PDB file of C-alpha atoms in Angstrom:
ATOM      1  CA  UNK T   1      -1.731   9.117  16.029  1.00 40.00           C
ATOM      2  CA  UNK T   2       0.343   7.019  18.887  1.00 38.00           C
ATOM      3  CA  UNK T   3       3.160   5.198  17.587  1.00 42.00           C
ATOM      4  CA  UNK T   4       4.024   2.416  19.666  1.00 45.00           C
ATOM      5  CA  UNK T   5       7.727   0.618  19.697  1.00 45.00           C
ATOM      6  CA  UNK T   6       8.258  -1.258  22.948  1.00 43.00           C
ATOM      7  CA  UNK T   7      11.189  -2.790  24.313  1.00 37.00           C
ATOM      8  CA  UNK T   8       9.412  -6.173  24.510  1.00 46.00           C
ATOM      9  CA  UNK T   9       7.099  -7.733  22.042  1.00 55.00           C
ATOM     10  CA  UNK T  10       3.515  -8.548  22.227  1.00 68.00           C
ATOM     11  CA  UNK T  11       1.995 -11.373  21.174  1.00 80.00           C
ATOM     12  CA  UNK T  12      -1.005 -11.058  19.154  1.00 92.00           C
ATOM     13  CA  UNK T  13      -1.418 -11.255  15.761  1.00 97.00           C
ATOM     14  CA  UNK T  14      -1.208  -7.733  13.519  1.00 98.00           C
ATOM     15  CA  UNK T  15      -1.995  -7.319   9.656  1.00 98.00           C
ATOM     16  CA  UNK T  16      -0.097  -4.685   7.516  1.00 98.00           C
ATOM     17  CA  UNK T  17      -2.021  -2.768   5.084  1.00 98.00           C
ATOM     18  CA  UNK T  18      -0.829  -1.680   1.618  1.00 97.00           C
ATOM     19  CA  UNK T  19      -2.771   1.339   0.856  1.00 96.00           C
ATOM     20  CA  UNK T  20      -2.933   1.359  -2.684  1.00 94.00           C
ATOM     21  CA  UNK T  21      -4.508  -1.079  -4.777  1.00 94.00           C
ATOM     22  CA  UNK T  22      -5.501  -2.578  -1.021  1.00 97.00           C
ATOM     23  CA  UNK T  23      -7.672  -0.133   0.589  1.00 98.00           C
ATOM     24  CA  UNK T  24      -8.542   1.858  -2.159  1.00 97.00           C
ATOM     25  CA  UNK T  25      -8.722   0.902  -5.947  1.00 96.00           C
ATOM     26  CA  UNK T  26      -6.843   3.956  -6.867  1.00 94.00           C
ATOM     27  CA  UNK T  27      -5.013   2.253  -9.867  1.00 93.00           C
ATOM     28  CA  UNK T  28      -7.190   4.610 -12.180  1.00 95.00           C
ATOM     29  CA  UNK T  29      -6.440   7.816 -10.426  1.00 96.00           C
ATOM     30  CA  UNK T  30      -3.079   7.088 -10.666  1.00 94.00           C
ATOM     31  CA  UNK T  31      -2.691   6.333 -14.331  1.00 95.00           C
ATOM     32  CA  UNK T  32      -4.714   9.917 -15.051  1.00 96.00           C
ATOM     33  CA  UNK T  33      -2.691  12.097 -12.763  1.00 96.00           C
ATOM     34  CA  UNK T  34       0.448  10.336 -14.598  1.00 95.00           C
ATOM     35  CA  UNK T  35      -1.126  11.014 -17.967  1.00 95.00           C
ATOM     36  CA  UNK T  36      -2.238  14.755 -17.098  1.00 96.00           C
ATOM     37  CA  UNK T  37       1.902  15.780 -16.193  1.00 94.00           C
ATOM     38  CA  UNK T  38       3.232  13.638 -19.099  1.00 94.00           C
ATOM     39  CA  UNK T  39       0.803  15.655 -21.172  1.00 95.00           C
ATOM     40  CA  UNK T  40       1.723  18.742 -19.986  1.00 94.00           C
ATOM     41  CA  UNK T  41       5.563  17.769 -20.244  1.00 92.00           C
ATOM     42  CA  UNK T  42       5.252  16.303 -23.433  1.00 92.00           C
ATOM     43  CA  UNK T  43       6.354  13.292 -22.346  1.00 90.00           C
ATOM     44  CA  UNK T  44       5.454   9.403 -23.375  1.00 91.00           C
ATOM     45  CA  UNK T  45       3.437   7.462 -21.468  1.00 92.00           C
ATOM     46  CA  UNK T  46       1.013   4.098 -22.125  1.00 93.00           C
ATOM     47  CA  UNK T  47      -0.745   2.161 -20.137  1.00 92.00           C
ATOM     48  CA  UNK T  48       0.979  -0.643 -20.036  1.00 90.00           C
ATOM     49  CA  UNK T  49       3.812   1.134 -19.336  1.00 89.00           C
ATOM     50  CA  UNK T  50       2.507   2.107 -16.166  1.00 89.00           C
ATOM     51  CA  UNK T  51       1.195  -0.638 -14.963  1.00 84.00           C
ATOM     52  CA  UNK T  52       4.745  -2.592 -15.293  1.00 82.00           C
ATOM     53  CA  UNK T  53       5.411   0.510 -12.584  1.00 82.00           C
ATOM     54  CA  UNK T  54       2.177   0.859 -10.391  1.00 80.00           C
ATOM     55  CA  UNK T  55       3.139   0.322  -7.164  1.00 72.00           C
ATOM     56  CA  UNK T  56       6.697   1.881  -7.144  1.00 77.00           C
ATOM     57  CA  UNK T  57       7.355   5.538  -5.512  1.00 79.00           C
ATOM     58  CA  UNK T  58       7.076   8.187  -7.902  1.00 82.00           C
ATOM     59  CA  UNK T  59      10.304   8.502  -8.195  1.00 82.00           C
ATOM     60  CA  UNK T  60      11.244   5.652  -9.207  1.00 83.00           C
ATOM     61  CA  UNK T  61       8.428   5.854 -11.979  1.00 86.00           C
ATOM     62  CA  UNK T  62       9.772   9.169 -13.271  1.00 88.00           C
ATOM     63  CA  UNK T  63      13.273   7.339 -13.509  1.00 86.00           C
ATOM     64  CA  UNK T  64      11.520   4.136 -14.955  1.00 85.00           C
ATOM     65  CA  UNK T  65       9.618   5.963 -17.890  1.00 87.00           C
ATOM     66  CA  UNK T  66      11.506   8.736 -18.222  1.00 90.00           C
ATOM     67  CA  UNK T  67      14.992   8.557 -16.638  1.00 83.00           C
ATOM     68  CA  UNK T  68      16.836   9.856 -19.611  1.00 79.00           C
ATOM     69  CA  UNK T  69      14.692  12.585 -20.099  1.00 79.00           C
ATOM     70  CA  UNK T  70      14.424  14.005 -16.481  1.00 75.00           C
ATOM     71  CA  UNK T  71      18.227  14.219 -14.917  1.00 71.00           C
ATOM     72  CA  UNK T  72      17.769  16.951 -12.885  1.00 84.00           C
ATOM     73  CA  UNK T  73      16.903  16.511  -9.238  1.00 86.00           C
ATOM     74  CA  UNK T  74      14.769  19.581  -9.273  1.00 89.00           C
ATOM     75  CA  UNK T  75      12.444  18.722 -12.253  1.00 87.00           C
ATOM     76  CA  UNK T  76      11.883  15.097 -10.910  1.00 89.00           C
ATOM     77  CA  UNK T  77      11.048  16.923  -7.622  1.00 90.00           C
ATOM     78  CA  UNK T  78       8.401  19.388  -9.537  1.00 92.00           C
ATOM     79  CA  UNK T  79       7.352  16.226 -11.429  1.00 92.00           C
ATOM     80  CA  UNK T  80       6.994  14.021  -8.289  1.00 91.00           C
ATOM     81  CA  UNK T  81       5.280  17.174  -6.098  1.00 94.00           C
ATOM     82  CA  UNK T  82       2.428  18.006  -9.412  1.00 95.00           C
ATOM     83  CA  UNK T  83       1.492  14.278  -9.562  1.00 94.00           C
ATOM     84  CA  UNK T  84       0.673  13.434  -6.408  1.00 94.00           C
ATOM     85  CA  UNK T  85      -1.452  16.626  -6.203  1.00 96.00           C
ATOM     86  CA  UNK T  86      -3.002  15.431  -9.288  1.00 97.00           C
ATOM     87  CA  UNK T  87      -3.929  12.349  -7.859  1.00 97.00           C
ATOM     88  CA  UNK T  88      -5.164  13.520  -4.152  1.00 97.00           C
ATOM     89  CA  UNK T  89      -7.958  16.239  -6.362  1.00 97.00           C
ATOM     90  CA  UNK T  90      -8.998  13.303  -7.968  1.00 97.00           C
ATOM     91  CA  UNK T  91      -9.691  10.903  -5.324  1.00 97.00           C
ATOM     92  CA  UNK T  92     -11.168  14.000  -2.942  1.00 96.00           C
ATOM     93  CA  UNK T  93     -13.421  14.677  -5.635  1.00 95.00           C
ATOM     94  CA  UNK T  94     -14.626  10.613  -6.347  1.00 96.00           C
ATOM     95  CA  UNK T  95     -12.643   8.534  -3.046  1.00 97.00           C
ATOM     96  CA  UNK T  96     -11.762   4.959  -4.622  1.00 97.00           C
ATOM     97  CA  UNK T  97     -12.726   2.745  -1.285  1.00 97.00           C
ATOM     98  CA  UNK T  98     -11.886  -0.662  -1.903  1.00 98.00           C
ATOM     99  CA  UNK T  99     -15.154  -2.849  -1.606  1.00 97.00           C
ATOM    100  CA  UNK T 100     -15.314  -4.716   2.169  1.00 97.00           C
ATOM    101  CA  UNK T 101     -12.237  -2.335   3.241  1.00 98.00           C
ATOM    102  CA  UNK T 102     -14.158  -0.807   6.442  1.00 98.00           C
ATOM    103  CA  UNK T 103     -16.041  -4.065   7.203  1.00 98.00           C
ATOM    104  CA  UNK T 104     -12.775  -6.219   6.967  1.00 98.00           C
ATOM    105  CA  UNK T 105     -10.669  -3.125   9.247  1.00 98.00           C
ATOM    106  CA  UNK T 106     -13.672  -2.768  11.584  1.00 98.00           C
ATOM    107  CA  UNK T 107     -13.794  -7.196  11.963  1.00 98.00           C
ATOM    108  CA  UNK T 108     -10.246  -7.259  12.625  1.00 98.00           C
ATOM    109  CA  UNK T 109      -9.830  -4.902  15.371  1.00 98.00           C
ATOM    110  CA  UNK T 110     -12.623  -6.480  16.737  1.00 98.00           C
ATOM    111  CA  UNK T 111     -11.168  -9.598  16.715  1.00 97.00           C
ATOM    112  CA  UNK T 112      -7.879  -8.243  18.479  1.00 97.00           C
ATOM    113  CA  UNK T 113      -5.205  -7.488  15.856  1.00 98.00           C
ATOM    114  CA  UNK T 114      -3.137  -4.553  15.641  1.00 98.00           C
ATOM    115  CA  UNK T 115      -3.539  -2.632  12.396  1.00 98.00           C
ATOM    116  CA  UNK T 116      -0.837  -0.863  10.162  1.00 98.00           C
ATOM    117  CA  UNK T 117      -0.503   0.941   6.953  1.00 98.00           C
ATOM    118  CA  UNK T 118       3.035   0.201   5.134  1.00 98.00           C
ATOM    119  CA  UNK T 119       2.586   2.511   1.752  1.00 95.00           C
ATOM    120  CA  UNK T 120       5.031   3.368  -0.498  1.00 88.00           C
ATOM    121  CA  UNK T 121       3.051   6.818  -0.829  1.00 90.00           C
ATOM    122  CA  UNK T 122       3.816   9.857   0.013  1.00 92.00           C
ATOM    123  CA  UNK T 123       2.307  11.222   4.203  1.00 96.00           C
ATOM    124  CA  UNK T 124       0.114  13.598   2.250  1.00 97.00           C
ATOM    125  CA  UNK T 125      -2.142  10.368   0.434  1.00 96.00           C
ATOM    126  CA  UNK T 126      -1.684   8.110   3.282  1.00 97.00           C
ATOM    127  CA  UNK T 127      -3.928  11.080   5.654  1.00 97.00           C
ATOM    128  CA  UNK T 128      -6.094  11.942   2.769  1.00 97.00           C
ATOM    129  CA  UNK T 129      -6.821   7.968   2.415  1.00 97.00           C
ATOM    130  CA  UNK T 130      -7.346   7.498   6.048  1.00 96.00           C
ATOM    131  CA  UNK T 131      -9.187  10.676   6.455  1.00 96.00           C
ATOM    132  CA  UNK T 132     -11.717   9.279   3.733  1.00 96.00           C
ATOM    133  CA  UNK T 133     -12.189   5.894   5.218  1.00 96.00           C
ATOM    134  CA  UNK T 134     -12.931   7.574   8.734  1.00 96.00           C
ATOM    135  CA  UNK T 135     -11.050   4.749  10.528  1.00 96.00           C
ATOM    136  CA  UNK T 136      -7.639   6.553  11.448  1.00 95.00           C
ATOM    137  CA  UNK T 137      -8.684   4.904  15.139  1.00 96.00           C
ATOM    138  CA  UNK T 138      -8.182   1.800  14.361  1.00 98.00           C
ATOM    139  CA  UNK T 139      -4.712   1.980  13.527  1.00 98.00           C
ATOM    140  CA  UNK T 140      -1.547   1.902  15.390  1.00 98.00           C
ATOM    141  CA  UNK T 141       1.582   2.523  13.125  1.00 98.00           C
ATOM    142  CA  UNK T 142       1.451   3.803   9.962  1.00 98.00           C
ATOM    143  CA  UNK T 143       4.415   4.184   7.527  1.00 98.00           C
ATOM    144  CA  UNK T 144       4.887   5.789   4.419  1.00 96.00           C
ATOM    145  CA  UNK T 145       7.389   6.411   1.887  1.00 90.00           C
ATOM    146  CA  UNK T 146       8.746   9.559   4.208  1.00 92.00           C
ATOM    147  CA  UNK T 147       9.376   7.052   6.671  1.00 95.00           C
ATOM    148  CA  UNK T 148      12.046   4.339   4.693  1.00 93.00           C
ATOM    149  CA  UNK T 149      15.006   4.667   2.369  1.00 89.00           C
ATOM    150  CA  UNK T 150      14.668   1.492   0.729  1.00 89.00           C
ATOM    151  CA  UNK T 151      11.069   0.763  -1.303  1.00 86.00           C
ATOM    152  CA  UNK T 152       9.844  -2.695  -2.228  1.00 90.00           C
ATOM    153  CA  UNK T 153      10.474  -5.250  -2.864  1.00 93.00           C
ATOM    154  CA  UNK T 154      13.115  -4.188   0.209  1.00 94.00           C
ATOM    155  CA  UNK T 155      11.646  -5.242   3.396  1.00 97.00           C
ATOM    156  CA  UNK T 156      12.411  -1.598   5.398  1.00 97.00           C
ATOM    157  CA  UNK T 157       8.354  -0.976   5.195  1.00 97.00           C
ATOM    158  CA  UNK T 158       6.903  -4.018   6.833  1.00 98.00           C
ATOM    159  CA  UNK T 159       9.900  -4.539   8.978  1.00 98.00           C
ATOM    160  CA  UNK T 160       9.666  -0.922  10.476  1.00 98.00           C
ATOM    161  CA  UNK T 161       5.357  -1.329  10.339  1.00 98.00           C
ATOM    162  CA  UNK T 162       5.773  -4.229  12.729  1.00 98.00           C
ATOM    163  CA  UNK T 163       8.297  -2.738  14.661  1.00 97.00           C
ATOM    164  CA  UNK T 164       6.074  -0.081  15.391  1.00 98.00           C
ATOM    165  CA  UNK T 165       3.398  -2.794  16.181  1.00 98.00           C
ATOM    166  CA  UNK T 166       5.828  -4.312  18.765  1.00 97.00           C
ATOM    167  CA  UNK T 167       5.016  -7.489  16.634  1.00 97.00           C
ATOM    168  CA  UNK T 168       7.635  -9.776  15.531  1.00 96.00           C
ATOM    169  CA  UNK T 169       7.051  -9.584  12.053  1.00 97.00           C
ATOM    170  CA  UNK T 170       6.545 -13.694  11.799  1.00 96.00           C
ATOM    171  CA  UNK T 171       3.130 -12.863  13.798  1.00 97.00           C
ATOM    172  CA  UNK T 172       2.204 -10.537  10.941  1.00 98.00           C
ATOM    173  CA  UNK T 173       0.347 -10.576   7.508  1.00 98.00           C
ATOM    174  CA  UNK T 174       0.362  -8.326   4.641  1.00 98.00           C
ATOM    175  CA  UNK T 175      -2.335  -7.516   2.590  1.00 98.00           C
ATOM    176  CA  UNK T 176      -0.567  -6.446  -0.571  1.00 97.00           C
ATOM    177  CA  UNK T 177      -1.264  -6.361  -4.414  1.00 95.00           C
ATOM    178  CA  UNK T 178       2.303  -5.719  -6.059  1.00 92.00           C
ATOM    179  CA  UNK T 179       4.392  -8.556  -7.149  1.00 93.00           C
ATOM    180  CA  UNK T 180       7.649  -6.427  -5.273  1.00 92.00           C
ATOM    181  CA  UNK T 181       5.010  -5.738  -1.850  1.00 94.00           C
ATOM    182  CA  UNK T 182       4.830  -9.513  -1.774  1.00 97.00           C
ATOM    183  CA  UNK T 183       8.337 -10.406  -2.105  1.00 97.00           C
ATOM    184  CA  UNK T 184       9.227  -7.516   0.672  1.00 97.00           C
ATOM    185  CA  UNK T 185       6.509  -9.247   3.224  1.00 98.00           C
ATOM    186  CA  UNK T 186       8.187 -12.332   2.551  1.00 98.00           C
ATOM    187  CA  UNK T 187      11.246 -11.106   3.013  1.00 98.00           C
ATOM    188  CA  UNK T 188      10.303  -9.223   6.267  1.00 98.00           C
ATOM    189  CA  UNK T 189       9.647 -12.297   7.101  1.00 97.00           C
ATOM    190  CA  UNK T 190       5.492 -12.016   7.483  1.00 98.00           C
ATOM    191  CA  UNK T 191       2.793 -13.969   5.189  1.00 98.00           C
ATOM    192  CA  UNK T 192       1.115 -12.403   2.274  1.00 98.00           C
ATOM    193  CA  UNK T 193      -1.878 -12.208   1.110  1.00 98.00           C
ATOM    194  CA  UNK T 194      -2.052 -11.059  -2.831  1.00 98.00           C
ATOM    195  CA  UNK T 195      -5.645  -8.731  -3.679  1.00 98.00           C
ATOM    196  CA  UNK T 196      -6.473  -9.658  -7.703  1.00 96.00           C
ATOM    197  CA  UNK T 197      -7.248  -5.638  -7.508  1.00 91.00           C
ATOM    198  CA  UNK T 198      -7.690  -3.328 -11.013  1.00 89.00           C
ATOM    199  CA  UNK T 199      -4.677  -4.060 -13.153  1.00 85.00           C
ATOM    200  CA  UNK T 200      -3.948  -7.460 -11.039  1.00 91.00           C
ATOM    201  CA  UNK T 201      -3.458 -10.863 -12.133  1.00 93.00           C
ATOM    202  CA  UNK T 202      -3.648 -14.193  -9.970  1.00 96.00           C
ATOM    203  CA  UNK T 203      -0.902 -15.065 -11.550  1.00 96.00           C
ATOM    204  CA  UNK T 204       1.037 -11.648 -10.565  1.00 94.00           C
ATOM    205  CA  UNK T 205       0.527 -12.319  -7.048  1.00 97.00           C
ATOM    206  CA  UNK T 206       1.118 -16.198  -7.290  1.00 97.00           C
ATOM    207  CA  UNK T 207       4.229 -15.864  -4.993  1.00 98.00           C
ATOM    208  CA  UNK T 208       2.000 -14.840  -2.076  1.00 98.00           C
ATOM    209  CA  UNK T 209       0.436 -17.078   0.454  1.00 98.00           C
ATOM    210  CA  UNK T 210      -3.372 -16.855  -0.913  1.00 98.00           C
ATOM    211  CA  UNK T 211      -4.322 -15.014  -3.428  1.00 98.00           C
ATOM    212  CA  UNK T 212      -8.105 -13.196  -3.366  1.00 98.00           C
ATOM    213  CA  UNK T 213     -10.086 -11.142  -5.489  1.00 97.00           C
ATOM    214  CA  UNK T 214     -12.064  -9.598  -3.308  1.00 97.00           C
ATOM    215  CA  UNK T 215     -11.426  -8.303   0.920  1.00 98.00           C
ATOM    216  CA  UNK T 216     -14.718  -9.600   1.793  1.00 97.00           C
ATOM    217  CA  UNK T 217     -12.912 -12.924   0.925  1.00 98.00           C
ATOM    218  CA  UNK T 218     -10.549 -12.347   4.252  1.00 98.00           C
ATOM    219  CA  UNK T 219     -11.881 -12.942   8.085  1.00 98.00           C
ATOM    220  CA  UNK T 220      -9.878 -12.790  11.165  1.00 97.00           C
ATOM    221  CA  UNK T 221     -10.031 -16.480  11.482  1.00 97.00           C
ATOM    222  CA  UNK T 222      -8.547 -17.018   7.951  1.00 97.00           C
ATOM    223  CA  UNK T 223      -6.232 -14.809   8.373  1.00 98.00           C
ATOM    224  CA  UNK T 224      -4.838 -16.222  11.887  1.00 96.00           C
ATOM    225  CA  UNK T 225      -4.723 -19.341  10.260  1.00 96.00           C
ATOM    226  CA  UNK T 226      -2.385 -18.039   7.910  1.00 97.00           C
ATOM    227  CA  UNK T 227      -0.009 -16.220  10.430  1.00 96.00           C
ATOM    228  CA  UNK T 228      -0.085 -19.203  12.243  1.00 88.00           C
ATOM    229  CA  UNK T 229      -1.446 -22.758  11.136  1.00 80.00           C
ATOM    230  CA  UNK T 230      -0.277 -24.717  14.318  1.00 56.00           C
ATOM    231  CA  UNK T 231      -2.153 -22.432  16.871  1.00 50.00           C
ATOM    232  CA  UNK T 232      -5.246 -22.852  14.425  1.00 49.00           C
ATOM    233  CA  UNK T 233      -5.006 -25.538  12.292  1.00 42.00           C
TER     234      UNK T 233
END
């Protein structure tokens, strides 16, 4: 994949993708690769107790649930690496797509925007998500939790995302379903829009700029209205 990062912005409009939760509803397969390496650890873990975390690096989970537990830099590495490997058999074996995720990618391009990914995941999801929605094309940045030192609600994702859009990031939106991925598009500077996914409230997402249960709820038009109400109001 082409990254692009110009000297000169573009005009245009560009929407930033969240991967999970956004374009696939991998809330599930998360929660069971987190329960499979607690069980084999030993090591607490409910579901609410996750979902108070889903949407954070693993990382920062590990230090969330189990911080006290897991000092050393080398087990929260083995913990981190046997997760995530957890979760990618799962999804290869039953891929999560998020209903109206091609159609809305494939209606956007169309329409002229530039597409990104900003994911707190790890490069190894990120290609086995866009591998599975067989749009990798369609994209032109993609940034993942490799790429930033700072996770969300930090802006460092979306700002770097748009960067590599050569979009200011005022002529971006963010499709997002985290409470902290909303406050870092916001901060960024961009709009966001909130997706009600699995394990979502309205009321979680309230901060954003519309909330929606649903992608096939979101059109190009809509969506450029958003980024920009006096060009389209």
């Amino acid at each position: 994949m082409v990254f692009r990062n110009p000297t000169e912005e573009r005009q245009g409009f560009g929407c930033i993708f969240d991967m999970d939760g956004v374009l696939i509803d991998s809330y599930r397969a998360h929660f069971e690769s987190w329960r499979m390496i607690a069980a084999e650890e030993g090591l607490p873990i409910t579901e609410p107790q996750f979902a108070r975390t889903f949407g954070r690096t693993s990382r920062e989970i590990i230090a969330a649930l189990w911080g006290e537990k897991t000092c050393d830099e080398a087990k929260i590495a083995d913990l981190d690496r046997r997760k995530e490997a957890a979760f990618r058999d799962l999804i290869r074996e039953d891929f999560p797509i998020m209903p109206g995720a091609r159609e809305l990618l494939d209606e956007l391009r169309a329409h002229g925007f530039l597409l990104a990914i900003g994911s707190s995941g790890p490069p190894e999801n990120v290609a086995l998500t866009l591998e599975r929605l067989g749009r990798q094309s369609l994209f032109s940045a993609v940034v993942t939790g490799m790429d930033v030192t700072r996770g969300k609600p930090d802006p460092q994702v979306f700002l770097l995302a748009a960067e590599r859009l050569g979009l200011a990031p005022e002529r971006c939106v963010v499709i997002e379903d985290a409470p902290a991925g909303i406050q870092a598009a916001h901060a960024a500077g961009a709009k966001a829009v909130g997706l009600a996914s699995t394990g979502r409230t309205h009321q979680d997402l309230a901060a954003a700029d519309l909330v929606v249960d649903h992608l096939h709820e979101l059109s190009p038009a809509l969506l450029r209205t958003l980024i920009s109400p006096r060009l389209h109001g």
